Amino acid sequence: MNIAQFSVTRPVAVTMRIAALVLLGAVCYTRLPVDLLPNVSLPTVAVSTTWPNVSPEEIETQVTRPLERAVSSVPGLYEVTSTTDEGTSNVRVQFNWGVDIGQAAVDVLQQVERARRSFPIDPTLQTPIVNKYDPSQTPILVYGVSGEKDTVKLRTLLDNDIAPILESADGVAAVNVTGGETRAIIVNVDPDKLRARGLSLKQVGDRIAQENINLPAGIAKESDTEYTIRSTGLFTSAKEVASTPVGAYDGRVVALGEIATVRDDRPETRIATRLNGEPSVGLLIVRQSGANTIATAEAVRERIEEAKRQYPNLQFRLSYDQSKFIENSVNRVKEDGLIGGALAVVILLFFLRNVRSTLVVALSIPISVISTFALIYLCGFSLNTMSLSGLALAIGLIVDDAVVVLENIFRHIERDKKRAAEAAVSGSQEIMTAVIASTVTIMIVFLPLLLIQGQSGQMFTQLALVVIFSIAVSLLDAITVVPMLASRLIKTEDYEHGEEGVSKNDRTILGRFFRWSGHQFETLDNNYRNALRWSLGHRWLVVGGAFAACGLSLLLVPFIGVELMPQTDSGDFQVNVKMPVGTSFERTDRAMRQVEAILLKNPNVETAFSAAGTNLSIRGASAALIANQGSAIVKLKRERRATTQEVINDLRKEMGRIAGASPRINQIDLVTQILTGGNQNVEVNLIGPDLAVLSRLGREVTAAVRDVPGYENVDVNWQDSKPEIQWKVDRAKAAQLGLSFQDIANTIGTATNGNIASYFQENGFQYPIQVQLPTERRKTVETLLSLPLKPSIVPSSAAGALPQRPGIPPGGPIIELRQVATAVYGTGPSQITRLNRQRFIAVSGTPEGRSASDVQ
């Protein structure tokens, strides 16, 4: 018994097979995650190290270079790049495609641990953090929250109360709070009072750390009860911090409040974040890997509504929404697929001119499509633009086999006058080999896509498998379902056709349509017959025309651009503003307010979330505080008529008038973010050891490429050396007075930048206790020259130890900074970038209106 005969004689078995596949596909469809693109795994590992308040050159020498040297021995390495800023080192290790990124991350971690042995011994130097790049960690939602004038209270409320509410939503991996000002216990030490009582800043910090602790002390027994002993000394208020004894003078205890002002406040403002001009704090929602983006965003919105009910004074405004862009993109592909399927059915009806015949063929579309959802789920794929595009592409191929089989069945009915059941068996069996051969040929065409490596392979694997599987199901449908349905739905008496191919007795509207379509089909047939006769009579002209068309097409190839993916219009863009190096935070903040005013004046802008004093992106504010830079994330209205690029062009002209500012505006292209982890820039790299020479060449190249048509936002990742105050210590004199270089440097650092001595705990949360000098006593060189220093080593007699005299505090005299150090004004690099262990400068820009290959 052949397959066709089995299908005709066993309709229940065939129907159950259909029902099983369709039911399995329908169940899997409800569980499929929705995303924009397939999961792309970039073989990249990042190593981040923090060393607060250390210059880029020092970090490059003592941290970045040892890390680069260590990770360069990891197998499968493609490229090593690094960026060294003040206080931070970031090394990016990129591997060849096909490398197991999990094992590569372990190898990098092992090499980093070896490199740490050569790191300097400094308690402020933090342990390097090793991370794999994961595109799913890009926030899907960014909210700007306002409504509380005190940004410290707002930030504290979001950290402690709002973030836990949102983290409980299904699919949320993390909620990151960015911007605003954090709470801290500020200890402003008066240097004059400190000097008068013979104390130093280091002593103040050490005493706070020693007093603010809880320590276990064993157990105690009383009768039959056993007690755990703990010494509890944690501070409970700022007032208690102020009463902490920090030393003794003239026979009495000196409390911290006598030499310092202690307040529950905030550190010095070095960053300002605003939403539509109002002080605000950002909430960044990151989904779990593999979670449904759209469902997660909906769950977050429900939690946002819950938070609004609990805190009615807060205002939540959406400044970035990845889920809507994904939802719209996926829905458009779905709609295109449905329209394509509907048009395919209409065309079938036009050619077959019979409702029952059309139904037999059209059923193969939903059967194949719904069954394919099972493959997508079992392979761990998602519903994305690539997998749905594969389905949309397959819809046009799915019906081919069914049409061929059904037409051959009709031929047996019309030519051999067989019954429908008999014709279904003989017609299907006769054409089965040809149908299988043609279908396998189509499937083979897509198999090479599975062999592509890299990002393209990850992108097109899902498309290829979806097309192959759906066509395979359509083949099974054509050789089993079509014969079974034809034997039961096709009536022989319905095909006693006249010239028009339709029953003469059919006078309905549908019958008239069938007769009209028969006339059109016959006309098309005659025209094709005539064209074929002409072609056979003019063979060389036809062949020559074909070669001429191919040749002319090849001439157009150089004019076709090449790029990874075309730019998408998501309605979001980012503004980056650079002021001259050395510009104060206050001046940068004023410039950012001008940028905000320009943005909000534009009728197409819905929200503008901005930050002054740092770089802001959809991943949040950077940890590095950069006084001369500011950024903004802008969301446009949906109802706008202008495209995102047109809005950007208008804004670029207006922002160019801001004095001293260098604005750059880039679209936030979600596809490029996922595929490359950054913008789709075209870069020119200049490599060499001398930063001065690289800086000069960078300026020359920047000026040259600005004239390239379509090359916008040209910038160089190098800034002029920023002004510095360098303290030069007289080491010999310092040693005579019992001071080490580290003592002097740490005291200067504590005075100007503050030192976190300990942490204040309240309601399960902790806040830093920061020791520093008052603002007015640490902003100028003159005030710092009188900074008191306390010897940490006892001078030897040979070095001229001073005898104890009346009025000299216990432990030695108080020394002023002017006695051992002088201030020298200089410059130093603000950032150092390296490529494959060599310094380099990159001149970059974005191609707008042209492809990347055209700009290159």
CSV table of C-alpha atoms in Angstrom, one decimal, residues 433-710:
chain,number,residue,atom,x,y,z
A,433,THR,CA,8.6,11.4,-7.1
A,434,ALA,CA,8.6,14.7,-9.0
A,435,VAL,CA,7.0,16.6,-6.1
A,436,ILE,CA,9.5,15.2,-3.6
A,437,ALA,CA,12.4,16.0,-5.9
A,438,SER,CA,11.3,19.6,-6.5
A,439,THR,CA,10.7,20.2,-2.7
A,440,VAL,CA,14.0,18.8,-1.7
A,441,THR,CA,15.7,21.0,-4.3
A,442,ILE,CA,14.1,24.1,-2.7
A,443,MET,CA,15.2,22.9,0.8
A,444,ILE,CA,18.7,22.3,-0.3
A,445,VAL,CA,19.0,26.0,-1.4
A,446,PHE,CA,18.5,27.1,2.2
A,447,LEU,CA,20.9,24.6,3.8
A,448,PRO,CA,24.1,26.6,3.0
A,449,LEU,CA,22.7,29.3,5.3
A,450,LEU,CA,23.3,27.0,8.2
A,451,LEU,CA,27.0,26.9,7.4
A,452,ILE,CA,27.5,30.6,7.7
A,453,GLN,CA,29.6,31.7,10.7
A,454,GLY,CA,29.5,34.8,12.8
A,455,GLN,CA,26.6,37.2,13.2
A,456,SER,CA,25.2,36.5,9.8
A,457,GLY,CA,25.0,32.8,10.7
A,458,GLN,CA,23.3,33.5,14.0
A,459,MET,CA,20.8,35.8,12.2
A,460,PHE,CA,19.9,33.5,9.2
A,461,THR,CA,20.0,30.1,10.9
A,462,GLN,CA,16.4,30.6,12.2
A,463,LEU,CA,15.2,31.8,8.9
A,464,ALA,CA,16.7,28.8,7.0
A,465,LEU,CA,15.4,26.2,9.5
A,466,VAL,CA,11.9,27.7,9.5
A,467,VAL,CA,11.7,27.7,5.7
A,468,ILE,CA,13.1,24.1,5.5
A,469,PHE,CA,10.7,22.7,8.2
A,470,SER,CA,7.6,24.5,6.9
A,471,ILE,CA,8.3,23.3,3.3
A,472,ALA,CA,8.9,19.7,4.7
A,473,VAL,CA,5.5,19.9,6.4
A,474,SER,CA,3.9,21.2,3.2
A,475,LEU,CA,5.4,18.2,1.4
A,476,LEU,CA,3.9,15.8,3.9
A,477,ASP,CA,0.6,17.6,3.6
A,478,ALA,CA,0.7,17.4,-0.2
A,479,ILE,CA,1.2,13.6,-0.4
A,480,THR,CA,-1.2,12.7,2.5
A,481,VAL,CA,-3.7,15.4,3.2
A,482,VAL,CA,-4.4,16.6,-0.3
A,483,PRO,CA,-5.3,13.1,-1.6
A,484,MET,CA,-7.4,12.4,1.4
A,485,LEU,CA,-9.4,15.7,1.2
A,486,ALA,CA,-9.6,15.5,-2.7
A,487,SER,CA,-11.2,12.0,-2.4
A,488,ARG,CA,-13.9,13.5,-0.1
A,489,LEU,CA,-14.4,17.1,-1.2
A,490,ILE,CA,-14.0,16.9,-5.0
A,491,LYS,CA,-17.2,15.8,-6.8
A,492,THR,CA,-16.8,14.4,-10.3
A,493,GLU,CA,-20.0,15.9,-11.5
A,494,ASP,CA,-18.7,19.3,-10.7
A,495,TYR,CA,-16.2,19.1,-13.5
A,496,GLU,CA,-18.5,18.7,-16.5
A,497,HIS,CA,-17.0,21.9,-17.8
A,498,GLY,CA,-17.8,24.1,-20.7
A,499,GLU,CA,-15.3,26.1,-22.6
A,500,GLU,CA,-14.8,28.5,-19.6
A,501,GLY,CA,-13.9,25.7,-17.2
A,502,VAL,CA,-16.9,26.3,-15.0
A,503,SER,CA,-20.2,24.5,-14.8
A,504,LYS,CA,-22.7,26.0,-17.3
A,505,ASN,CA,-25.5,25.9,-14.7
A,506,ASP,CA,-23.6,28.1,-12.2
A,507,ARG,CA,-25.3,31.5,-12.4
A,508,THR,CA,-24.1,32.9,-9.0
A,509,ILE,CA,-21.8,35.8,-8.5
A,510,LEU,CA,-19.0,33.4,-7.7
A,511,GLY,CA,-19.8,31.5,-10.8
A,512,ARG,CA,-19.6,34.7,-12.9
A,513,PHE,CA,-16.3,35.5,-11.2
A,514,PHE,CA,-15.0,32.1,-12.2
A,515,ARG,CA,-16.1,32.5,-15.8
A,516,TRP,CA,-14.5,36.0,-15.9
A,517,SER,CA,-11.2,34.6,-14.4
A,518,GLY,CA,-11.4,31.7,-16.9
A,519,HIS,CA,-11.5,34.3,-19.8
A,520,GLN,CA,-8.5,36.1,-18.3
A,521,PHE,CA,-6.6,32.9,-17.8
A,522,GLU,CA,-7.4,31.9,-21.4
A,523,THR,CA,-6.2,35.3,-22.6
A,524,LEU,CA,-3.0,34.9,-20.6
A,525,ASP,CA,-2.5,31.5,-22.0
A,526,ASN,CA,-2.9,32.7,-25.6
A,527,ASN,CA,-0.5,35.6,-25.0
A,528,TYR,CA,2.1,33.3,-23.5
A,529,ARG,CA,1.7,30.9,-26.5
A,530,ASN,CA,2.2,33.8,-28.9
A,531,ALA,CA,5.3,35.1,-27.0
A,532,LEU,CA,6.7,31.6,-26.9
A,533,ARG,CA,6.3,31.2,-30.7
A,534,TRP,CA,8.1,34.6,-31.2
A,535,SER,CA,10.9,33.6,-28.9
A,536,LEU,CA,11.5,30.3,-30.7
A,537,GLY,CA,11.6,32.1,-34.0
A,538,HIS,CA,14.1,34.7,-32.7
A,539,ARG,CA,16.4,32.6,-30.6
A,540,TRP,CA,19.6,34.6,-30.9
A,541,LEU,CA,17.8,37.9,-30.2
A,542,VAL,CA,16.3,36.4,-27.0
A,543,VAL,CA,19.6,35.0,-25.8
A,544,GLY,CA,21.4,38.2,-26.7
A,545,GLY,CA,18.9,40.2,-24.8
A,546,ALA,CA,19.3,38.0,-21.7
A,547,PHE,CA,23.1,38.4,-21.7
A,548,ALA,CA,22.7,42.2,-22.3
A,549,ALA,CA,20.4,42.5,-19.3
A,550,CYS,CA,22.8,40.6,-17.1
A,551,GLY,CA,25.7,42.7,-18.3
A,552,LEU,CA,24.0,46.0,-17.7
A,553,SER,CA,23.0,44.8,-14.2
A,554,LEU,CA,26.6,44.0,-13.4
A,555,LEU,CA,27.5,47.6,-14.3
A,556,LEU,CA,25.2,48.8,-11.4
A,557,VAL,CA,27.0,46.7,-8.8
A,558,PRO,CA,29.6,49.3,-7.9
A,559,PHE,CA,26.8,51.8,-7.1
A,560,ILE,CA,25.1,49.4,-4.6
A,561,GLY,CA,26.2,50.1,-1.0
A,562,VAL,CA,27.2,47.5,1.5
A,563,GLU,CA,26.3,47.5,5.2
A,564,LEU,CA,25.5,45.0,8.0
A,565,MET,CA,21.9,46.1,8.4
A,566,PRO,CA,19.9,49.2,7.2
A,567,GLN,CA,19.3,51.9,9.8
A,568,THR,CA,15.9,51.7,11.5
A,569,ASP,CA,13.7,54.6,12.5
A,570,SER,CA,12.8,53.9,16.1
A,571,GLY,CA,11.9,57.4,17.1
A,572,ASP,CA,14.7,57.6,19.7
A,573,PHE,CA,18.0,59.4,19.5
A,574,GLN,CA,20.9,60.5,21.7
A,575,VAL,CA,22.6,63.9,22.1
A,576,ASN,CA,26.2,64.0,23.3
A,577,VAL,CA,27.6,67.4,24.2
A,578,LYS,CA,31.3,68.2,24.8
A,579,MET,CA,32.6,71.4,26.2
A,580,PRO,CA,36.2,72.5,26.1
A,581,VAL,CA,38.5,70.4,28.4
A,582,GLY,CA,38.6,72.0,31.8
A,583,THR,CA,35.1,73.4,31.7
A,584,SER,CA,33.5,73.4,35.1
A,585,PHE,CA,30.5,71.3,35.9
A,586,GLU,CA,28.4,74.5,36.4
A,587,ARG,CA,29.1,75.8,32.9
A,588,THR,CA,28.4,72.4,31.4
A,589,ASP,CA,25.1,72.2,33.3
A,590,ARG,CA,24.1,75.6,31.8
A,591,ALA,CA,24.9,74.4,28.3
A,592,MET,CA,22.8,71.3,28.9
A,593,ARG,CA,19.9,73.4,30.0
A,594,GLN,CA,20.1,75.2,26.6
A,595,VAL,CA,20.1,71.9,24.9
A,596,GLU,CA,17.0,70.8,26.8
A,597,ALA,CA,15.2,74.1,25.9
A,598,ILE,CA,15.9,73.5,22.2
A,599,LEU,CA,14.7,69.9,22.4
A,600,LEU,CA,11.5,70.7,24.3
A,601,LYS,CA,10.7,73.5,21.9
A,602,ASN,CA,10.6,71.1,19.0
A,603,PRO,CA,7.0,69.9,18.5
A,604,ASN,CA,8.1,66.4,17.6
A,605,VAL,CA,9.8,65.7,21.0
A,606,GLU,CA,7.8,63.9,23.6
A,607,THR,CA,10.5,63.4,26.4
A,608,ALA,CA,14.1,64.4,26.9
A,609,PHE,CA,16.0,62.7,29.7
A,610,SER,CA,19.3,64.6,30.2
A,611,ALA,CA,22.4,64.5,32.4
A,612,ALA,CA,25.2,67.0,32.9
A,613,GLY,CA,28.6,65.9,34.2
A,614,THR,CA,28.6,62.4,32.8
A,615,ASN,CA,27.8,60.3,29.7
A,616,LEU,CA,24.2,59.1,29.5
A,617,SER,CA,23.0,56.3,27.3
A,618,ILE,CA,20.1,53.8,27.4
A,619,ARG,CA,22.4,51.7,29.7
A,620,GLY,CA,22.3,54.5,32.2
A,621,ALA,CA,24.7,57.2,33.4
A,622,SER,CA,28.4,56.3,33.3
A,623,ALA,CA,30.2,55.7,36.5
A,624,ALA,CA,32.9,58.2,35.4
A,625,LEU,CA,32.1,61.9,36.3
A,626,ILE,CA,33.2,64.1,33.4
A,627,ALA,CA,32.6,67.7,34.2
A,628,ASN,CA,32.9,69.0,30.6
A,629,GLN,CA,30.4,66.5,29.1
A,630,GLY,CA,26.6,66.0,29.0
A,631,SER,CA,24.1,63.8,27.3
A,632,ALA,CA,20.4,63.4,26.6
A,633,ILE,CA,18.1,60.5,25.5
A,634,VAL,CA,15.2,61.8,23.4
A,635,LYS,CA,11.9,60.1,22.6
A,636,LEU,CA,9.8,61.4,19.7
A,637,LYS,CA,6.1,61.5,19.5
A,638,ARG,CA,4.4,58.7,17.5
A,639,GLU,CA,2.1,61.1,15.6
A,640,ARG,CA,4.9,63.1,14.1
A,641,ARG,CA,5.1,63.6,10.4
A,642,ALA,CA,8.9,64.1,10.2
A,643,THR,CA,11.3,61.2,10.3
A,644,THR,CA,13.8,60.9,13.1
A,645,GLN,CA,16.6,61.9,10.7
A,646,GLU,CA,14.8,65.0,9.6
A,647,VAL,CA,14.2,66.0,13.3
A,648,ILE,CA,17.9,65.4,14.0
A,649,ASN,CA,19.0,67.6,11.1
A,650,ASP,CA,16.8,70.5,12.4
A,651,LEU,CA,18.1,70.1,16.0
A,652,ARG,CA,21.7,69.9,14.8
A,653,LYS,CA,21.5,73.3,13.3
A,654,GLU,CA,20.0,74.9,16.4
A,655,MET,CA,22.4,73.3,18.8
A,656,GLY,CA,25.4,74.4,16.7
A,657,ARG,CA,24.7,77.9,18.0
A,658,ILE,CA,25.4,77.1,21.7
A,659,ALA,CA,28.7,78.8,22.6
A,660,GLY,CA,31.6,76.5,23.3
A,661,ALA,CA,29.5,73.3,22.9
A,662,SER,CA,30.3,70.5,20.4
A,663,PRO,CA,27.0,68.5,20.0
A,664,ARG,CA,26.7,65.1,18.4
A,665,ILE,CA,23.3,63.6,17.7
A,666,ASN,CA,22.9,59.9,16.8
A,667,GLN,CA,19.9,57.7,16.3
A,668,ILE,CA,19.4,54.9,18.8
A,669,ASP,CA,19.4,52.0,16.3
A,670,LEU,CA,18.3,49.0,18.3
A,671,VAL,CA,19.3,46.5,15.6
A,672,THR,CA,22.9,47.9,15.6
A,673,GLN,CA,23.0,48.0,19.4
A,674,ILE,CA,22.1,44.3,19.5
A,675,LEU,CA,24.5,43.2,16.7
A,676,THR,CA,27.6,45.3,17.5
A,677,GLY,CA,27.0,46.7,21.0
A,678,GLY,CA,27.3,50.2,19.8
A,679,ASN,CA,26.6,52.7,17.0
A,680,GLN,CA,27.2,51.9,13.3
A,681,ASN,CA,30.2,54.1,13.0
A,682,VAL,CA,32.9,54.2,10.4
A,683,GLU,CA,36.3,54.7,12.1
A,684,VAL,CA,39.8,55.8,11.1
A,685,ASN,CA,42.4,54.4,13.5
A,686,LEU,CA,45.7,56.2,14.1
A,687,ILE,CA,48.3,54.0,15.9
A,688,GLY,CA,51.5,55.1,17.5
A,689,PRO,CA,53.3,55.5,20.9
A,690,ASP,CA,53.4,59.4,21.1
A,691,LEU,CA,50.1,60.9,22.2
A,692,ALA,CA,51.1,64.4,21.1
A,693,VAL,CA,51.8,63.2,17.5
A,694,LEU,CA,48.6,61.1,17.5
A,695,SER,CA,46.6,64.2,18.8
A,696,ARG,CA,48.0,66.3,15.9
A,697,LEU,CA,47.3,63.7,13.3
A,698,GLY,CA,43.8,63.1,14.8
A,699,ARG,CA,42.9,66.8,14.3
A,700,GLU,CA,44.2,66.7,10.7
A,701,VAL,CA,42.2,63.6,9.8
A,702,THR,CA,39.1,65.0,11.5
A,703,ALA,CA,39.3,68.2,9.4
A,704,ALA,CA,39.8,66.1,6.2
A,705,VAL,CA,36.9,63.7,6.7
A,706,ARG,CA,34.4,66.4,7.6
A,707,ASP,CA,34.1,67.1,3.9
A,708,VAL,CA,33.0,63.5,3.0
A,709,PRO,CA,29.4,63.6,1.9
A,710,GLY,CA,27.1,61.7,4.2
